[in-house]
């Protein structure tokens, strides 16, 4: 889970018998090396390394100007000079440089969000012996991923927190919940399916397995664990009734992602077209987010969260993983 964890959470989950994951979309190659070194030193169990594979769009100055104009009243309220906003959007797609780092560490599992990297890069990862996972949000995406040689498919239901992995369509009406998606994908593909979205306890895990999943992927439930680096405003929202109200929004990055409804989402409408294409929307929001957060205000922060936050608990990720595994661990 990019932005809310580094290696510590992955290590705890792997050592507890799950498969911890290191999100790399927001890491530089140097940071990746540091975190992967930490994982290798702390566990001999399998772990996963996760990347985004979007194509970074050319910045559209007209759209950027329109976005900044839409945010102008907030810049004024928080005393921000929009002419001084630094560049950079914080998310880079899987690249040759990242593949170089993987070659040094040869992680057991590599997963991709937003489709797959270009064929030569994917071939490089596969040639290192890594098990490759791809994320599907529709049956079409699952079949596309299978035909390109992934080893297993994450079937991400609409309940899931964070970015929708959708990549063949940007039509949000194509997105189905776990109960609809997982059985359809499991019937149609020959490779294992990993159910994701809304799973928050051992009963949810068992339900997903009975739908045909071979495993589950859980994000939201880990957000309050001490090993996560979830921000104070995000933690406060997760602990409150606010976590009962999530929506899919493109405001924070330019791509649909599920998070706790906050002021920006209410003011602009969560799917407003004003936000520039992924990942460029984040740049203009960064100073607002930082200033608001410094005042304890999460109104401009992406507080990613799935539809079922009832599994969030302030317990170690070790304990949480054991609880989620329930009878599976016996
Ligand atoms: C805070 C947060 C950050 C996430 N970041 C990523 C990410 O960087 N890469 C990714 O593939 N999925 C990411 N996800 C999605 C998860 O991998 C997973 O599909 C989702 O959390 C499952 O649904 P749940 O949140 O209801 O458990 C993120 C989810 C959350 C809640």
Tab-separated table of C-alpha atoms and ligand atoms in Angstrom:
chain	number	residue	atom	x	y	z
A	1	UNK	CA	0.000	0.000	0.000
A	2	UNK	CA	1.880	2.988	-1.387
A	3	UNK	CA	2.182	5.966	0.940
A	4	UNK	CA	1.139	4.140	4.109
A	5	UNK	CA	3.840	1.512	4.537
A	6	UNK	CA	7.445	0.647	3.898
A	7	UNK	CA	9.239	-2.625	4.624
A	8	UNK	CA	8.228	-2.970	8.312
A	9	UNK	CA	4.635	-3.952	7.540
A	10	UNK	CA	5.722	-6.353	4.794
A	11	UNK	CA	8.226	-8.030	7.120
A	12	UNK	CA	5.663	-8.483	9.909
A	13	UNK	CA	3.066	-9.975	7.542
A	14	UNK	CA	5.543	-12.356	5.910
A	15	UNK	CA	6.938	-13.510	9.220
A	16	UNK	CA	3.385	-14.160	10.470
A	17	UNK	CA	2.706	-16.521	7.539
A	18	UNK	CA	1.109	-14.117	5.053
A	19	UNK	CA	2.834	-12.573	2.045
A	20	UNK	CA	3.940	-9.053	2.887
A	21	UNK	CA	4.174	-6.549	0.067
A	22	UNK	CA	6.500	-3.626	-0.617
A	23	UNK	CA	4.784	-0.888	-2.668
A	24	UNK	CA	7.315	0.721	-4.996
A	25	UNK	CA	5.252	3.195	-7.059
A	26	UNK	CA	6.364	6.066	-4.836
A	27	UNK	CA	9.948	4.910	-4.174
A	28	UNK	CA	13.171	5.897	-5.917
A	29	UNK	CA	15.513	3.040	-6.896
A	30	UNK	CA	17.716	3.973	-3.897
A	31	UNK	CA	14.739	3.735	-1.525
A	32	UNK	CA	13.758	0.417	-3.096
A	33	UNK	CA	17.252	-0.923	-2.415
A	34	UNK	CA	17.101	0.199	1.232
A	35	UNK	CA	13.696	-1.362	1.819
A	36	UNK	CA	14.490	-4.595	-0.011
A	37	UNK	CA	17.724	-4.928	1.941
A	38	UNK	CA	15.704	-4.553	5.162
A	39	UNK	CA	13.228	-7.227	4.043
A	40	UNK	CA	15.976	-9.654	3.109
A	41	UNK	CA	17.655	-9.137	6.478
A	42	UNK	CA	14.460	-9.661	8.487
A	43	UNK	CA	12.658	-12.543	6.829
A	44	UNK	CA	13.378	-15.681	4.881
A	45	UNK	CA	9.685	-16.034	3.994
A	46	UNK	CA	8.124	-15.149	0.616
A	47	UNK	CA	7.287	-11.494	-0.040
A	48	UNK	CA	5.888	-9.429	-2.886
A	49	UNK	CA	7.162	-6.266	-4.574
A	50	UNK	CA	4.467	-4.084	-6.168
A	51	UNK	CA	4.613	-1.600	-9.049
A	52	UNK	CA	2.292	0.609	-11.029
A	53	UNK	CA	2.478	0.359	-14.812
A	54	UNK	CA	0.669	3.427	-16.068
A	55	UNK	CA	2.006	5.558	-18.933
A	56	UNK	CA	2.916	8.977	-17.591
A	57	UNK	CA	0.987	11.533	-19.692
A	58	UNK	CA	2.490	14.707	-21.121
A	59	UNK	CA	1.501	17.555	-18.836
A	60	UNK	CA	-1.380	19.545	-20.322
A	61	UNK	CA	-0.829	23.170	-19.279
A	62	UNK	CA	-4.420	24.156	-19.978
A	63	UNK	CA	-5.766	21.402	-17.730
A	64	UNK	CA	-3.186	22.150	-15.033
A	65	UNK	CA	-4.199	25.833	-15.087
A	66	UNK	CA	-7.877	24.908	-14.856
A	67	UNK	CA	-7.132	22.591	-11.917
A	68	UNK	CA	-5.163	25.277	-10.082
A	69	UNK	CA	-7.961	27.771	-10.733
A	70	UNK	CA	-10.458	25.335	-9.209
A	71	UNK	CA	-8.193	25.068	-6.134
A	72	UNK	CA	-7.568	28.836	-5.903
A	73	UNK	CA	-10.022	29.470	-3.080
A	74	UNK	CA	-8.298	26.811	-0.959
A	75	UNK	CA	-4.830	28.231	-1.702
A	76	UNK	CA	-6.138	31.537	-0.420
A	77	UNK	CA	-7.724	30.002	2.681
A	78	UNK	CA	-4.504	28.188	3.609
A	79	UNK	CA	-2.131	31.018	2.661
A	80	UNK	CA	-0.437	29.129	-0.191
A	81	UNK	CA	1.258	30.877	-3.111
A	82	UNK	CA	0.350	28.713	-6.140
A	83	UNK	CA	3.226	30.143	-8.190
A	84	UNK	CA	5.658	28.432	-5.790
A	85	UNK	CA	4.294	24.901	-6.137
A	86	UNK	CA	7.119	22.436	-6.759
A	87	UNK	CA	6.895	19.992	-9.660
A	88	UNK	CA	6.867	16.218	-9.366
A	89	UNK	CA	3.882	13.960	-8.923
A	90	UNK	CA	5.421	11.212	-6.835
A	91	UNK	CA	4.402	8.132	-8.808
A	92	UNK	CA	6.532	6.469	-11.455
A	93	UNK	CA	5.687	3.435	-13.575
A	94	UNK	CA	7.793	0.258	-13.584
A	95	UNK	CA	10.964	0.972	-15.562
A	96	UNK	CA	14.252	-0.529	-16.664
A	97	UNK	CA	15.856	1.029	-13.593
A	98	UNK	CA	13.359	-0.737	-11.323
A	99	UNK	CA	14.016	-3.998	-13.195
A	100	UNK	CA	17.755	-3.500	-12.477
A	101	UNK	CA	16.962	-3.304	-8.755
A	102	UNK	CA	14.803	-6.432	-8.959
A	103	UNK	CA	17.697	-8.253	-10.618
A	104	UNK	CA	19.850	-7.503	-7.568
A	105	UNK	CA	17.263	-8.857	-5.129
A	106	UNK	CA	15.284	-11.426	-7.137
A	107	UNK	CA	12.125	-11.175	-4.988
A	108	UNK	CA	9.922	-14.289	-4.986
A	109	UNK	CA	6.807	-12.388	-6.167
A	110	UNK	CA	6.280	-9.225	-8.233
A	111	UNK	CA	2.822	-7.686	-8.694
A	112	UNK	CA	1.602	-5.049	-11.125
A	113	UNK	CA	-1.274	-2.579	-10.887
A	114	UNK	CA	-2.836	-0.856	-13.961
A	115	UNK	CA	-2.023	-3.649	-16.392
A	116	UNK	CA	1.469	-4.925	-17.133
A	117	UNK	CA	4.766	-3.326	-18.154
A	118	UNK	CA	5.815	-3.434	-21.831
A	119	UNK	CA	6.564	-7.035	-22.984
A	120	UNK	CA	10.408	-6.798	-22.883
A	121	UNK	CA	10.323	-5.506	-19.296
A	122	UNK	CA	7.838	-8.189	-18.243
A	123	UNK	CA	10.067	-10.813	-19.864
A	124	UNK	CA	13.024	-9.515	-17.835
A	125	UNK	CA	11.080	-9.934	-14.585
A	126	UNK	CA	9.886	-13.410	-15.543
A	127	UNK	CA	13.384	-14.478	-16.566
A	128	UNK	CA	14.541	-13.796	-12.999
A	129	UNK	CA	12.200	-16.531	-11.790
A	130	UNK	CA	9.750	-14.180	-10.053
A	131	UNK	CA	6.117	-15.227	-9.728
A	132	UNK	CA	4.143	-12.452	-11.437
A	133	UNK	CA	0.718	-11.211	-10.293
A	134	UNK	CA	-1.561	-8.874	-12.220
A	135	UNK	CA	-4.641	-7.059	-10.965
A	136	UNK	CA	-8.000	-7.414	-12.761
A	137	UNK	CA	-11.192	-5.502	-11.999
A	138	UNK	CA	-13.247	-7.144	-14.776
A	139	UNK	CA	-13.405	-10.518	-16.500
A	140	UNK	CA	-11.920	-8.942	-19.655
A	141	UNK	CA	-8.893	-7.730	-17.695
A	142	UNK	CA	-8.441	-11.160	-16.083
A	143	UNK	CA	-8.406	-12.879	-19.498
A	144	UNK	CA	-6.027	-10.220	-20.882
A	145	UNK	CA	-3.605	-10.785	-17.993
A	146	UNK	CA	-3.794	-14.582	-18.280
A	147	UNK	CA	-3.068	-14.419	-22.011
A	148	UNK	CA	0.091	-12.421	-21.291
A	149	UNK	CA	1.467	-15.017	-18.936
A	150	UNK	CA	0.863	-13.818	-15.373
A	151	UNK	CA	1.029	-16.579	-12.763
A	152	UNK	CA	-1.983	-15.471	-10.704
A	153	UNK	CA	-4.653	-12.798	-10.809
A	154	UNK	CA	-5.697	-10.386	-8.079
A	155	UNK	CA	-9.457	-9.932	-8.616
A	156	UNK	CA	-10.072	-6.502	-7.125
A	157	UNK	CA	-13.695	-5.893	-6.188
A	158	UNK	CA	-15.254	-2.451	-6.105
A	159	UNK	CA	-15.145	-2.521	-2.288
A	160	UNK	CA	-11.346	-2.250	-2.244
A	161	UNK	CA	-9.480	0.709	-0.806
A	162	UNK	CA	-6.903	2.610	-2.861
A	163	UNK	CA	-6.527	2.818	-6.623
A	164	UNK	CA	-8.736	0.708	-8.817
A	165	UNK	CA	-6.404	-1.474	-10.865
A	166	UNK	CA	-8.642	-0.956	-13.931
A	167	UNK	CA	-6.749	-0.615	-17.208
A	168	UNK	CA	-8.786	-1.786	-20.214
A	169	UNK	CA	-11.535	0.738	-19.619
A	170	UNK	CA	-11.905	3.917	-17.610
A	171	UNK	CA	-15.666	3.399	-17.365
A	172	UNK	CA	-16.427	3.091	-13.666
A	173	UNK	CA	-19.730	1.295	-14.422
A	174	UNK	CA	-17.692	-1.781	-15.450
A	175	UNK	CA	-16.550	-2.297	-11.853
A	176	UNK	CA	-18.077	-5.191	-9.885
A	177	UNK	CA	-18.015	-6.239	-6.251
A	178	UNK	CA	-16.051	-9.239	-4.963
A	179	UNK	CA	-19.088	-11.567	-4.829
A	180	UNK	CA	-19.779	-10.942	-8.512
A	181	UNK	CA	-16.195	-10.731	-9.766
A	182	UNK	CA	-14.298	-13.553	-8.044
A	183	UNK	CA	-16.478	-16.536	-9.108
A	184	UNK	CA	-16.627	-15.301	-12.717
A	185	UNK	CA	-12.868	-14.887	-12.921
A	186	UNK	CA	-12.178	-18.175	-11.104
A	187	UNK	CA	-14.388	-20.046	-13.583
A	188	UNK	CA	-12.835	-18.406	-16.630
A	189	UNK	CA	-9.088	-18.635	-15.956
A	190	UNK	CA	-6.785	-21.571	-15.294
A	191	UNK	CA	-4.456	-19.755	-12.893
A	192	UNK	CA	-5.048	-18.980	-9.195
A	193	UNK	CA	-7.262	-16.051	-8.247
A	194	UNK	CA	-6.581	-13.799	-5.257
A	195	UNK	CA	-9.697	-12.027	-3.966
A	196	UNK	CA	-9.326	-8.381	-2.897
A	197	UNK	CA	-11.797	-5.875	-1.514
A	198	UNK	CA	-13.837	-5.638	1.657
A	199	UNK	CA	-12.223	-8.623	3.381
A	200	UNK	CA	-11.768	-7.676	7.007
A	201	UNK	CA	-11.899	-10.814	9.148
A	202	UNK	CA	-11.495	-14.597	9.116
A	203	UNK	CA	-15.117	-15.056	7.993
A	204	UNK	CA	-14.445	-12.803	4.988
A	205	UNK	CA	-11.361	-14.829	4.128
A	206	UNK	CA	-13.351	-18.070	4.292
A	207	UNK	CA	-16.121	-16.537	2.134
A	208	UNK	CA	-13.614	-15.467	-0.527
A	209	UNK	CA	-12.090	-18.964	-0.617
A	210	UNK	CA	-15.535	-20.504	-0.992
A	211	UNK	CA	-16.156	-18.235	-4.002
A	212	UNK	CA	-13.222	-19.874	-5.760
A	213	UNK	CA	-10.313	-17.700	-4.643
A	214	UNK	CA	-7.034	-19.442	-3.814
A	215	UNK	CA	-5.927	-16.584	-1.549
A	216	UNK	CA	-6.948	-13.105	-0.443
A	217	UNK	CA	-5.318	-9.679	-0.591
A	218	UNK	CA	-6.090	-7.366	2.310
A	219	UNK	CA	-5.179	-3.703	2.616
A	220	UNK	CA	-7.525	-1.560	4.674
A	221	UNK	CA	-7.490	-3.781	7.784
A	222	UNK	CA	-3.746	-3.104	8.223
A	223	UNK	CA	-3.939	0.688	8.157
A	224	UNK	CA	-3.953	1.165	11.943
A	225	UNK	CA	-1.174	-1.344	12.641
A	226	UNK	CA	1.886	0.240	14.273
A	227	UNK	CA	4.075	-1.099	11.435
A	228	UNK	CA	2.163	1.076	8.923
A	229	UNK	CA	3.142	4.726	8.412
A	230	UNK	CA	-0.460	5.861	7.973
A	231	UNK	CA	-0.595	9.633	8.654
A	232	UNK	CA	-2.204	11.018	11.836
A	233	UNK	CA	-5.194	12.539	9.942
A	234	UNK	CA	-5.758	9.257	8.093
A	235	UNK	CA	-5.550	7.269	11.351
A	236	UNK	CA	-7.994	9.649	13.057
A	237	UNK	CA	-10.488	9.276	10.196
A	238	UNK	CA	-10.145	5.469	10.265
A	239	UNK	CA	-10.869	5.434	13.991
A	240	UNK	CA	-13.992	7.588	13.529
A	241	UNK	CA	-17.415	7.079	11.970
A	242	UNK	CA	-16.044	8.848	8.878
A	243	UNK	CA	-14.558	5.517	7.748
A	244	UNK	CA	-18.107	4.259	7.135
A	245	UNK	CA	-18.370	6.665	4.200
A	246	UNK	CA	-16.003	6.005	1.322
A	247	UNK	CA	-16.250	6.893	-2.353
A	248	UNK	CA	-14.275	6.296	-5.513
A	249	UNK	CA	-12.605	9.538	-6.481
A	250	UNK	CA	-10.181	10.739	-9.164
A	251	UNK	CA	-9.447	14.054	-7.475
A	252	UNK	CA	-6.225	13.148	-5.698
A	253	UNK	CA	-4.281	11.483	-8.491
A	254	UNK	CA	-6.374	11.550	-11.674
A	255	UNK	CA	-7.304	7.859	-11.495
A	256	UNK	CA	-10.239	6.325	-9.610
A	257	UNK	CA	-9.351	5.279	-6.067
A	258	UNK	CA	-11.474	4.584	-3.004
A	259	UNK	CA	-11.010	6.734	0.056
A	260	UNK	CA	-12.814	8.254	3.011
A	261	UNK	CA	-15.111	11.073	1.899
A	262	UNK	CA	-13.578	14.415	2.861
A	263	UNK	CA	-14.005	18.111	2.164
A	264	UNK	CA	-12.454	18.206	-1.322
A	265	UNK	CA	-14.561	15.228	-2.456
A	266	UNK	CA	-17.738	16.826	-1.094
A	267	UNK	CA	-16.976	20.245	-2.585
A	268	UNK	CA	-15.961	19.161	-6.088
A	269	UNK	CA	-17.717	15.836	-6.535
A	270	UNK	CA	-15.469	12.783	-6.264
A	271	UNK	CA	-15.175	12.059	-9.999
A	272	UNK	CA	-14.784	15.661	-11.200
A	273	UNK	CA	-13.096	15.950	-14.592
A	274	UNK	CA	-11.268	19.029	-13.335
A	275	UNK	CA	-8.437	16.877	-11.973
A	276	UNK	CA	-5.710	16.296	-14.626
A	277	UNK	CA	-4.747	12.825	-15.840
A	278	UNK	CA	-2.983	10.343	-13.536
A	279	UNK	CA	-0.684	10.967	-11.782
A	280	UNK	CA	-0.515	14.690	-12.511
A	281	UNK	CA	-3.477	15.770	-10.346
A	282	UNK	CA	-1.418	15.256	-7.179
A	283	UNK	CA	1.097	18.053	-7.811
A	284	UNK	CA	-1.238	21.005	-7.307
A	285	UNK	CA	-2.769	19.387	-4.230
A	286	UNK	CA	0.514	18.622	-2.463
A	287	UNK	CA	0.983	21.986	-0.655
A	288	UNK	CA	-2.698	22.147	0.320
A	289	UNK	CA	-2.537	18.665	1.703
A	290	UNK	CA	0.646	19.420	3.662
A	291	UNK	CA	-0.668	22.682	5.109
A	292	UNK	CA	-4.057	21.205	6.042
A	293	UNK	CA	-2.451	18.119	7.597
A	294	UNK	CA	-0.154	20.328	9.684
A	295	UNK	CA	-3.378	21.767	11.159
A	296	UNK	CA	-4.799	18.270	11.784
A	297	UNK	CA	-7.171	18.613	8.807
A	298	UNK	CA	-7.541	15.688	6.374
A	299	UNK	CA	-9.856	17.612	4.041
A	300	UNK	CA	-7.364	17.588	1.155
A	301	UNK	CA	-5.609	14.267	1.753
A	302	UNK	CA	-6.198	10.996	-0.033
A	303	UNK	CA	-7.300	8.805	2.875
A	304	UNK	CA	-7.543	5.534	0.989
A	305	UNK	CA	-9.871	3.057	2.631
A	306	UNK	CA	-12.082	0.207	1.476
A	307	UNK	CA	-15.802	-0.118	2.124
A	308	UNK	CA	-15.189	-2.342	5.132
A	309	UNK	CA	-12.950	-0.671	7.699
A	310	UNK	CA	-14.309	-2.781	10.545
A	311	UNK	CA	-11.170	-4.928	10.520
A	312	UNK	CA	-8.861	-2.005	11.347
A	313	UNK	CA	-7.354	-2.490	14.778
A	314	UNK	CA	-4.449	-1.011	16.671
A	315	UNK	CA	-2.720	-4.341	16.973
A	316	UNK	CA	0.526	-5.562	15.454
A	317	UNK	CA	0.408	-6.766	11.867
A	318	UNK	CA	1.671	-10.098	13.195
A	319	UNK	CA	-1.379	-10.509	15.412
A	320	UNK	CA	-3.761	-9.199	12.722
A	321	UNK	CA	-2.403	-11.640	10.126
A	322	UNK	CA	-2.850	-14.533	12.549
A	323	UNK	CA	-6.433	-13.446	13.297
A	324	UNK	CA	-7.272	-13.097	9.607
A	325	UNK	CA	-5.829	-16.519	8.876
A	326	UNK	CA	-8.076	-17.912	11.627
A	327	UNK	CA	-8.569	-21.604	11.174
A	328	UNK	CA	-6.329	-21.657	8.103
A	329	UNK	CA	-3.361	-21.261	10.423
A	330	UNK	CA	-4.293	-24.251	12.611
B	1	LIG	C1	-3.987	2.884	1.593
B	1	LIG	C2	-3.991	1.940	0.436
B	1	LIG	C3	-2.959	2.004	-0.491
B	1	LIG	C4	-2.922	1.104	-1.563
B	1	LIG	N1	-1.866	1.140	-2.423
B	1	LIG	C5	-1.746	0.185	-3.382
B	1	LIG	C6	-0.566	0.098	-4.168
B	1	LIG	O1	0.374	0.893	-4.016
B	1	LIG	N2	-0.506	-0.885	-5.101
B	1	LIG	C7	-1.522	-1.803	-5.289
B	1	LIG	O2	-1.397	-2.679	-6.134
B	1	LIG	N3	-2.648	-1.734	-4.554
B	1	LIG	C8	-2.773	-0.781	-3.600
B	1	LIG	N4	-3.898	-0.753	-2.806
B	1	LIG	C9	-4.983	-1.730	-3.062
B	1	LIG	C10	-4.690	-3.027	-2.305
B	1	LIG	O3	-3.643	-3.722	-2.950
B	1	LIG	C11	-5.903	-3.961	-2.248
B	1	LIG	O4	-6.383	-4.263	-3.542
B	1	LIG	C12	-7.042	-3.444	-1.414
B	1	LIG	O5	-6.566	-2.820	-0.253
B	1	LIG	C13	-7.976	-4.574	-1.022
B	1	LIG	O6	-9.183	-4.096	-0.496
B	1	LIG	P1	-9.367	-3.655	1.046
B	1	LIG	O7	-8.712	-2.333	1.143
B	1	LIG	O8	-10.860	-3.589	1.191
B	1	LIG	O9	-8.721	-4.701	1.912
B	1	LIG	C14	-3.969	0.142	-1.731
B	1	LIG	C15	-5.003	0.100	-0.795
B	1	LIG	C16	-5.028	0.972	0.289
B	1	LIG	C17	-6.148	0.862	1.291
